[in-house]
Short mmCIF file of C-alpha atoms and ligand atoms in Angstrom, two decimals:
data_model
loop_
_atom_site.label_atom_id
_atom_site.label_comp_id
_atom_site.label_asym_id
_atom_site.label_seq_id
_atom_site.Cartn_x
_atom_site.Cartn_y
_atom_site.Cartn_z
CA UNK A 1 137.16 -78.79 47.33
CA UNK A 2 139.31 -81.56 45.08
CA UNK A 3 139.24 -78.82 42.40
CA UNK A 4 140.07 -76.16 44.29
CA UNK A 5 143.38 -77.71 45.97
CA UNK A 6 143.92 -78.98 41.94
CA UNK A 7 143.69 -75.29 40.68
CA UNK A 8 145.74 -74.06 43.88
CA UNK A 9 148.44 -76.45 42.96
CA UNK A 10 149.15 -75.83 39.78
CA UNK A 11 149.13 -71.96 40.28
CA UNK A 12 151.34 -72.73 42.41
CA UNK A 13 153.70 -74.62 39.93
CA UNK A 14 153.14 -71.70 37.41
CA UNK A 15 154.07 -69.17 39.90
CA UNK A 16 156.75 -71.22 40.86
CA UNK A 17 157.44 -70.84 36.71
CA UNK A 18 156.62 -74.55 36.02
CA UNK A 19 154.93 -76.54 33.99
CA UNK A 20 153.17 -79.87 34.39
CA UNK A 21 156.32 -81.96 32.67
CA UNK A 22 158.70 -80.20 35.10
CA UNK A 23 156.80 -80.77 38.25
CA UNK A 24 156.46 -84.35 37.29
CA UNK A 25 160.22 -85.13 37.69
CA UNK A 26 159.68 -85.26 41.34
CA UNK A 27 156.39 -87.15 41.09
CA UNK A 28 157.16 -91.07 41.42
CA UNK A 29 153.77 -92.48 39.92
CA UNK A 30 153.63 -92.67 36.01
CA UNK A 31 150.46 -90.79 34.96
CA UNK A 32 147.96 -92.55 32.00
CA UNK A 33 144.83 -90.57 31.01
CA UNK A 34 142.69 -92.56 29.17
CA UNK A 35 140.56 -90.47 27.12
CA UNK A 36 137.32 -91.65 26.33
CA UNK A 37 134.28 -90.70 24.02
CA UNK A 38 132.67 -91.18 20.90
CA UNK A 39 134.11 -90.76 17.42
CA UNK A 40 134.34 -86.65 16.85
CA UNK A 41 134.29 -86.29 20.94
CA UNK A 42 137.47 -84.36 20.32
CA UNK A 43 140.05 -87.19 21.93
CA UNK A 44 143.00 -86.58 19.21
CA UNK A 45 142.48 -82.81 19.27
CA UNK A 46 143.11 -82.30 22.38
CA UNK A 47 145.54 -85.61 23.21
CA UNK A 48 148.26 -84.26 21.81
CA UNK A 49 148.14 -80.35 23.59
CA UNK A 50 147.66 -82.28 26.75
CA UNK A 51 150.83 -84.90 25.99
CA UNK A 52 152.98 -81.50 25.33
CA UNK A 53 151.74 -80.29 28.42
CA UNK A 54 152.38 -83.32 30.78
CA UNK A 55 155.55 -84.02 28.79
CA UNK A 56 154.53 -87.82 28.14
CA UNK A 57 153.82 -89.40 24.64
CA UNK A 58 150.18 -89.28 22.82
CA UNK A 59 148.91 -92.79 21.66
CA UNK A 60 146.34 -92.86 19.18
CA UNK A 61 145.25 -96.84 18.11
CA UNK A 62 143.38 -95.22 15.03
CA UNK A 63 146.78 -93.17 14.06
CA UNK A 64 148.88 -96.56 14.69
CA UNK A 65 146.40 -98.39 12.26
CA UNK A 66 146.44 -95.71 9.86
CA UNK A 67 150.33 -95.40 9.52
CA UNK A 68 150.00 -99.65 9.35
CA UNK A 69 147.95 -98.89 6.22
CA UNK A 70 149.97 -96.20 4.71
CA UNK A 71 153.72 -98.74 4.78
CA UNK A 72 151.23 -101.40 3.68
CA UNK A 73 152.34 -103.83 6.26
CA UNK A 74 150.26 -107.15 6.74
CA UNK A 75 148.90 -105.58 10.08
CA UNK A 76 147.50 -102.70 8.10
CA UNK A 77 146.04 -104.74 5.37
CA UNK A 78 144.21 -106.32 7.90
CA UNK A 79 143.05 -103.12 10.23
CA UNK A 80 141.65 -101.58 7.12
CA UNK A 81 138.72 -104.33 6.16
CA UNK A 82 137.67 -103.77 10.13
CA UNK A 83 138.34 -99.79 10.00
CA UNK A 84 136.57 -99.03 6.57
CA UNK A 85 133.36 -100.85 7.39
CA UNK A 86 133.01 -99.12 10.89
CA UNK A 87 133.67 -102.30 12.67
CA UNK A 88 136.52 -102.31 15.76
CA UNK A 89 139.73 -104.29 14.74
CA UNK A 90 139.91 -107.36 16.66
CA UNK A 91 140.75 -107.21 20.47
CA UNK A 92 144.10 -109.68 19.84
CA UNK A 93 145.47 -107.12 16.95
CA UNK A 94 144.98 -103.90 19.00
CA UNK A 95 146.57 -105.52 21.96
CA UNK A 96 149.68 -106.82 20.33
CA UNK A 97 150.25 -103.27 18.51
CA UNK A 98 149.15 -101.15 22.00
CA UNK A 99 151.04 -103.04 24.14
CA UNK A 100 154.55 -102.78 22.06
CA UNK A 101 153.90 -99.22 22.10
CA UNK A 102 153.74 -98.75 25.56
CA UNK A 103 156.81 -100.62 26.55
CA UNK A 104 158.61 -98.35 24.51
CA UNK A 105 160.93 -96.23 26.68
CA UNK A 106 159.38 -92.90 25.97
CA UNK A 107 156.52 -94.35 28.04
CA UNK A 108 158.00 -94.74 31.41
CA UNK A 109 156.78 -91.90 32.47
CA UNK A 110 153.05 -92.25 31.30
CA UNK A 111 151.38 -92.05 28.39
CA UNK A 112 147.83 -90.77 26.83
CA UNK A 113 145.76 -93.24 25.05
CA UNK A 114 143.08 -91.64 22.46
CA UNK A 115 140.78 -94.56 21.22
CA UNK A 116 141.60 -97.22 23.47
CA UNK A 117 140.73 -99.17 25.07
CA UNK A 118 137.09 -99.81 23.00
CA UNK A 119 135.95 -102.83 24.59
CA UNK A 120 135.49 -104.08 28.16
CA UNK A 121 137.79 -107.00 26.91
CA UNK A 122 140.42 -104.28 26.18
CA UNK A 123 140.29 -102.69 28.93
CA UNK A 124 141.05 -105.78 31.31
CA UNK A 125 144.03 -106.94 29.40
CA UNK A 126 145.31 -103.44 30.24
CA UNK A 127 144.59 -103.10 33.75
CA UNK A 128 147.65 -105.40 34.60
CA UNK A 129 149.80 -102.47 33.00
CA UNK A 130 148.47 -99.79 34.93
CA UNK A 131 149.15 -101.39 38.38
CA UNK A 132 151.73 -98.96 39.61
CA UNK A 133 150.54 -95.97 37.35
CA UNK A 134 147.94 -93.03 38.32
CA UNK A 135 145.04 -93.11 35.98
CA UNK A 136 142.77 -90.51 35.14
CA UNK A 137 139.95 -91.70 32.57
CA UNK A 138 138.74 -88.67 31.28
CA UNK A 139 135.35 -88.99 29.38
CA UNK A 140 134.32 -86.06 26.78
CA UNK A 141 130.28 -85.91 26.08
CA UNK A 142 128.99 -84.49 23.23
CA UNK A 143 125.46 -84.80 21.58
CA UNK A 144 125.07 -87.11 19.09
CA UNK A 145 124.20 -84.07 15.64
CA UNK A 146 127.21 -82.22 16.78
CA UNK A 147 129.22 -85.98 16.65
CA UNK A 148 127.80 -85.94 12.84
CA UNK A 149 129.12 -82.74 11.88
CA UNK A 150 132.46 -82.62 13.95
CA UNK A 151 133.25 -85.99 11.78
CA UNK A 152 131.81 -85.16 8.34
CA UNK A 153 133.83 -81.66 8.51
CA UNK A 154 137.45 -83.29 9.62
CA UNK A 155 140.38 -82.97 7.84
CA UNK A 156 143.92 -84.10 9.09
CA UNK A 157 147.13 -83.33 7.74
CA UNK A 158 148.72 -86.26 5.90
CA UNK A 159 152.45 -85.17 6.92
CA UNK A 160 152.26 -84.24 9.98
CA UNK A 161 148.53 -85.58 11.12
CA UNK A 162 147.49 -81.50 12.53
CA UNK A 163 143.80 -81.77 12.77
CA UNK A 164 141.05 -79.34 11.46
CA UNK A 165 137.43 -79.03 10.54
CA UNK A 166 135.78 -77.26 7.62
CA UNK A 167 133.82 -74.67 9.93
CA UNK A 168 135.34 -75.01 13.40
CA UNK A 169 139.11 -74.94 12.42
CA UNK A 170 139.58 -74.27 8.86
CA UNK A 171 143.34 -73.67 7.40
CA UNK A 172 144.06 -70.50 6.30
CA UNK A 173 144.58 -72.02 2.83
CA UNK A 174 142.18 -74.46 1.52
CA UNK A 175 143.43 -77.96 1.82
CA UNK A 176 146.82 -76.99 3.11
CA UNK A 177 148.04 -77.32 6.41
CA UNK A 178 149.15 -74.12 8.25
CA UNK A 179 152.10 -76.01 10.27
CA UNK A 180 153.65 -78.01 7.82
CA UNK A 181 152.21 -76.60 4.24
CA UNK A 182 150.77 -80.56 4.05
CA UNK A 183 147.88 -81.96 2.30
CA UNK A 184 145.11 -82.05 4.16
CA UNK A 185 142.34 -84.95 3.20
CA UNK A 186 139.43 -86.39 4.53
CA UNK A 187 139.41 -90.05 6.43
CA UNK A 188 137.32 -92.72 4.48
CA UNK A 189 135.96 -93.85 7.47
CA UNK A 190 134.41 -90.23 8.23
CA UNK A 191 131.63 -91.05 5.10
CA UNK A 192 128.24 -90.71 6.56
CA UNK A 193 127.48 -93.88 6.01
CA UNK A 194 130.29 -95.09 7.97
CA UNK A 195 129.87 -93.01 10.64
CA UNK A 196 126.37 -94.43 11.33
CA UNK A 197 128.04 -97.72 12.14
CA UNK A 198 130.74 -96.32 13.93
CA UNK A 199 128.10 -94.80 15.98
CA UNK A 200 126.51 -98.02 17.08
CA UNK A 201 129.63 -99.87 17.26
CA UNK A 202 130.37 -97.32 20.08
CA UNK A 203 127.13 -97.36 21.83
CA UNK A 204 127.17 -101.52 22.12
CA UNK A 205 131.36 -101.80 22.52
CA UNK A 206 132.85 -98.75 24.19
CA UNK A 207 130.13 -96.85 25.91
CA UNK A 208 130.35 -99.46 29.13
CA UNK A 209 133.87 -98.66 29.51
CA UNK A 210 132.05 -95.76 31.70
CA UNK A 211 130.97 -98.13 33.89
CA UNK A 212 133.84 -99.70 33.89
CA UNK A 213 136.47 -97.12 35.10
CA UNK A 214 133.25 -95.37 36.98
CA UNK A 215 133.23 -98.24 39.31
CA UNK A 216 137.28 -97.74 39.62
CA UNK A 217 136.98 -94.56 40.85
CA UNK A 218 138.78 -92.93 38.14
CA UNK A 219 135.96 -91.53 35.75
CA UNK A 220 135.80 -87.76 34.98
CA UNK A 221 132.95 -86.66 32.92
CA UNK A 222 133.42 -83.52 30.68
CA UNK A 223 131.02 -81.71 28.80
CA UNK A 224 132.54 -81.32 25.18
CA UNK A 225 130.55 -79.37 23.38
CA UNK A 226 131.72 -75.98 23.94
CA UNK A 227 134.79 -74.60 22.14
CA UNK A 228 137.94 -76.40 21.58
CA UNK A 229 139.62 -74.30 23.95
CA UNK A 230 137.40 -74.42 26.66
CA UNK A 231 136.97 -78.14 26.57
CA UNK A 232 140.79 -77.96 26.81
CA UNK A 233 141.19 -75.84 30.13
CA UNK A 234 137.80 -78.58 31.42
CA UNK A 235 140.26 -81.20 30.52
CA UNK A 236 142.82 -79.64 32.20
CA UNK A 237 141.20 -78.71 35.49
CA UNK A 238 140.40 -82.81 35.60
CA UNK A 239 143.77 -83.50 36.12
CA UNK A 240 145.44 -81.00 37.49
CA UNK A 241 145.01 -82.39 41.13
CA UNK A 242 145.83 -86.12 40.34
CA UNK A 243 148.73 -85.14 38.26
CA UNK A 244 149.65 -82.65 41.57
CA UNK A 245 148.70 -85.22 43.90
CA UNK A 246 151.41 -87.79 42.09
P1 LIG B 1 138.02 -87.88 18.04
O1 LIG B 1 139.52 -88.05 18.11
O2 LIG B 1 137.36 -87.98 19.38
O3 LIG B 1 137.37 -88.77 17.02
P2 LIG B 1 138.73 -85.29 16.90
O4 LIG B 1 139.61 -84.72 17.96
O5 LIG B 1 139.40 -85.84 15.70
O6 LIG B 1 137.73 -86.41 17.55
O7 LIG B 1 137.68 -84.16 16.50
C1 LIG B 1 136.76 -84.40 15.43
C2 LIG B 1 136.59 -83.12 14.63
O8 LIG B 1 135.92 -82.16 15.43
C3 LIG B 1 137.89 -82.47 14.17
O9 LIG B 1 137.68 -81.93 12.88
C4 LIG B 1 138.14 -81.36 15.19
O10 LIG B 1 138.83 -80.26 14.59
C5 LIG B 1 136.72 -80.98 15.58
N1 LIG B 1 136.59 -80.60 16.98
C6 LIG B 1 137.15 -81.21 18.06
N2 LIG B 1 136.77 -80.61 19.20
C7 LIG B 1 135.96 -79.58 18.84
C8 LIG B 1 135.22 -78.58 19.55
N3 LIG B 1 135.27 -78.51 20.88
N4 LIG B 1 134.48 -77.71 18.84
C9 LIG B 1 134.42 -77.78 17.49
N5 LIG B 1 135.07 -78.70 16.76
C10 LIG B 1 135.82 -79.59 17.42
P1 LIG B 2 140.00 -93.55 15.56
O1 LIG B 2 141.15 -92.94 14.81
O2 LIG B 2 140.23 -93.65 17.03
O3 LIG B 2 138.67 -92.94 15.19
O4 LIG B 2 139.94 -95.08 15.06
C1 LIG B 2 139.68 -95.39 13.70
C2 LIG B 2 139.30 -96.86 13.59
O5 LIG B 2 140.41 -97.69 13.98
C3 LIG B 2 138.15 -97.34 14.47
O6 LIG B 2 136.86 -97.06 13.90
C4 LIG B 2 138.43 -98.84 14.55
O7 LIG B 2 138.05 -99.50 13.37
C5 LIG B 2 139.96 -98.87 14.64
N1 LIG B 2 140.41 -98.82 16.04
C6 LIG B 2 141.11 -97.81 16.64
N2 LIG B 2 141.34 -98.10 17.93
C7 LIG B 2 140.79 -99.32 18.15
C8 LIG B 2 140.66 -100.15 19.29
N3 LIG B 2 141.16 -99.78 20.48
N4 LIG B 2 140.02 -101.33 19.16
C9 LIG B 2 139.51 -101.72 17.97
N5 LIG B 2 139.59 -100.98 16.86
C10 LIG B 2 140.21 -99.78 16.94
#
């Protein structure tokens, strides 16, 4: 019944010939979706679609570190010991950089976090924030060998960060991106090897976050594994009624 009102809503708004960002100027409630799942789940693919959509900023902690690394600042040089061995950067770090980010004005209206929070530890230093906000934590589930082969098979644009993957999304041209004509490379993190670890790091670290917004009443499980564009519209259908609701 929840998704039926959701779906009847935002027809409505689309008849009406508006999108989610416009509707949300009368809403009073800043919206955060949290999205949640394990590395390759498909959380920075479809955060930023879904950010254009709602008309609130996409925050990745993994793109934050990575640009850290890149301008070589002293919270980058230390991000990348943590980041290239699998390992989650410490709690205090992460906190420092995610909560600058949100306080930023662009934020005021929501936000959507991809990769955070990864701990339990995380996640209570950030429910203060989200007091007066409507929160949606949207979890995408996908089997461990498709995981493997989403990761190994990435590729990201280095200008303007446009993700692909070798068989799913390739570029027209080989190692160029189609939006920007950008390099495209592969993460070192996305090694095998690395992977493995990131895997387990995941299982111990994140995976009770679950739990965690289960028990709050805000947990939407997806399944992932379909199409990119499918998951999208499941993603979409999620939080169509909060986001309508206000
Ligand atoms: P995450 O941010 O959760 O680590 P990404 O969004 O970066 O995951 O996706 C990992 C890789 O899998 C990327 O190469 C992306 O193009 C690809 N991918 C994402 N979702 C799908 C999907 N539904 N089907 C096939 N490939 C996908
Ligand atoms: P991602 O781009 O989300 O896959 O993140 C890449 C890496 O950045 C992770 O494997 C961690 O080492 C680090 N990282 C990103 N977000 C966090 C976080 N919330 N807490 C700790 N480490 C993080």
């Amino acid at each position: 019944m929840r998704f039926l009102l959701g779906w009847v809503c935002m027809l409505g708004m689309m008849i009406a010939g508006e999108t989610f960002a416009s509707s949300r100027s009368v809403v009073e409630k800043p919206i955060v979706v949290i999205l949640m799942g394990p590395p390759g789940a498909g959380k920075g693919t479809h955060a930023k679609p879904l950010g254009e959509q709602l008309g609130i900023p996409h925050i990745s902690t993994g793109d934050l570190f990575r640009e850290n690394i890149q301008n070589q600042t002293s919270l980058g040089q230390t991000a990348k010991s943590y980041i290239n061995a699998g390992r989650l950067v410490p709690d205090a770090v992460v906190l420092d950089m995610l909560f600058a980010r949100i306080d930023q004005p662009d934020c005021n209206q929501g936000y959507i976090l991809d990769g955070f929070p990864r701990t339990v530890a995380q996640a209570e230093a950030l429910d203060p924030r989200l007091k007066n906000s409507r929160v949606i934590a949207v979890n995408l589930n996908v089997p461990d060998p498709l995981l493997v082969e989403r990761i190994t098979g990435r590729l990201a644009c280095k200008e303007c960060g446009k993700l692909y993957h070798k068989k799913y999304s390739a570029p027209a041209s080989q190692g160029q991106c189609d939006l920007c004509q950008g390099t495209l490379f592969q993460r070192d993190d996305d090694k095998e090897e690395i992977l493995k670890k990131r895997l387990e790091v995941y299982r111990a670290q994140t995976e009770p976050l679950i739990e965690y917004y289960g028990k709050k009443d805000v947990l939407r499980e997806i399944n992932a594994a379909d199409s990119p564009d499918s998951v999208f519209h499941l993603v979409l259908d999620q939080i169509a009624e909060p986001v309508a609701r206000g």
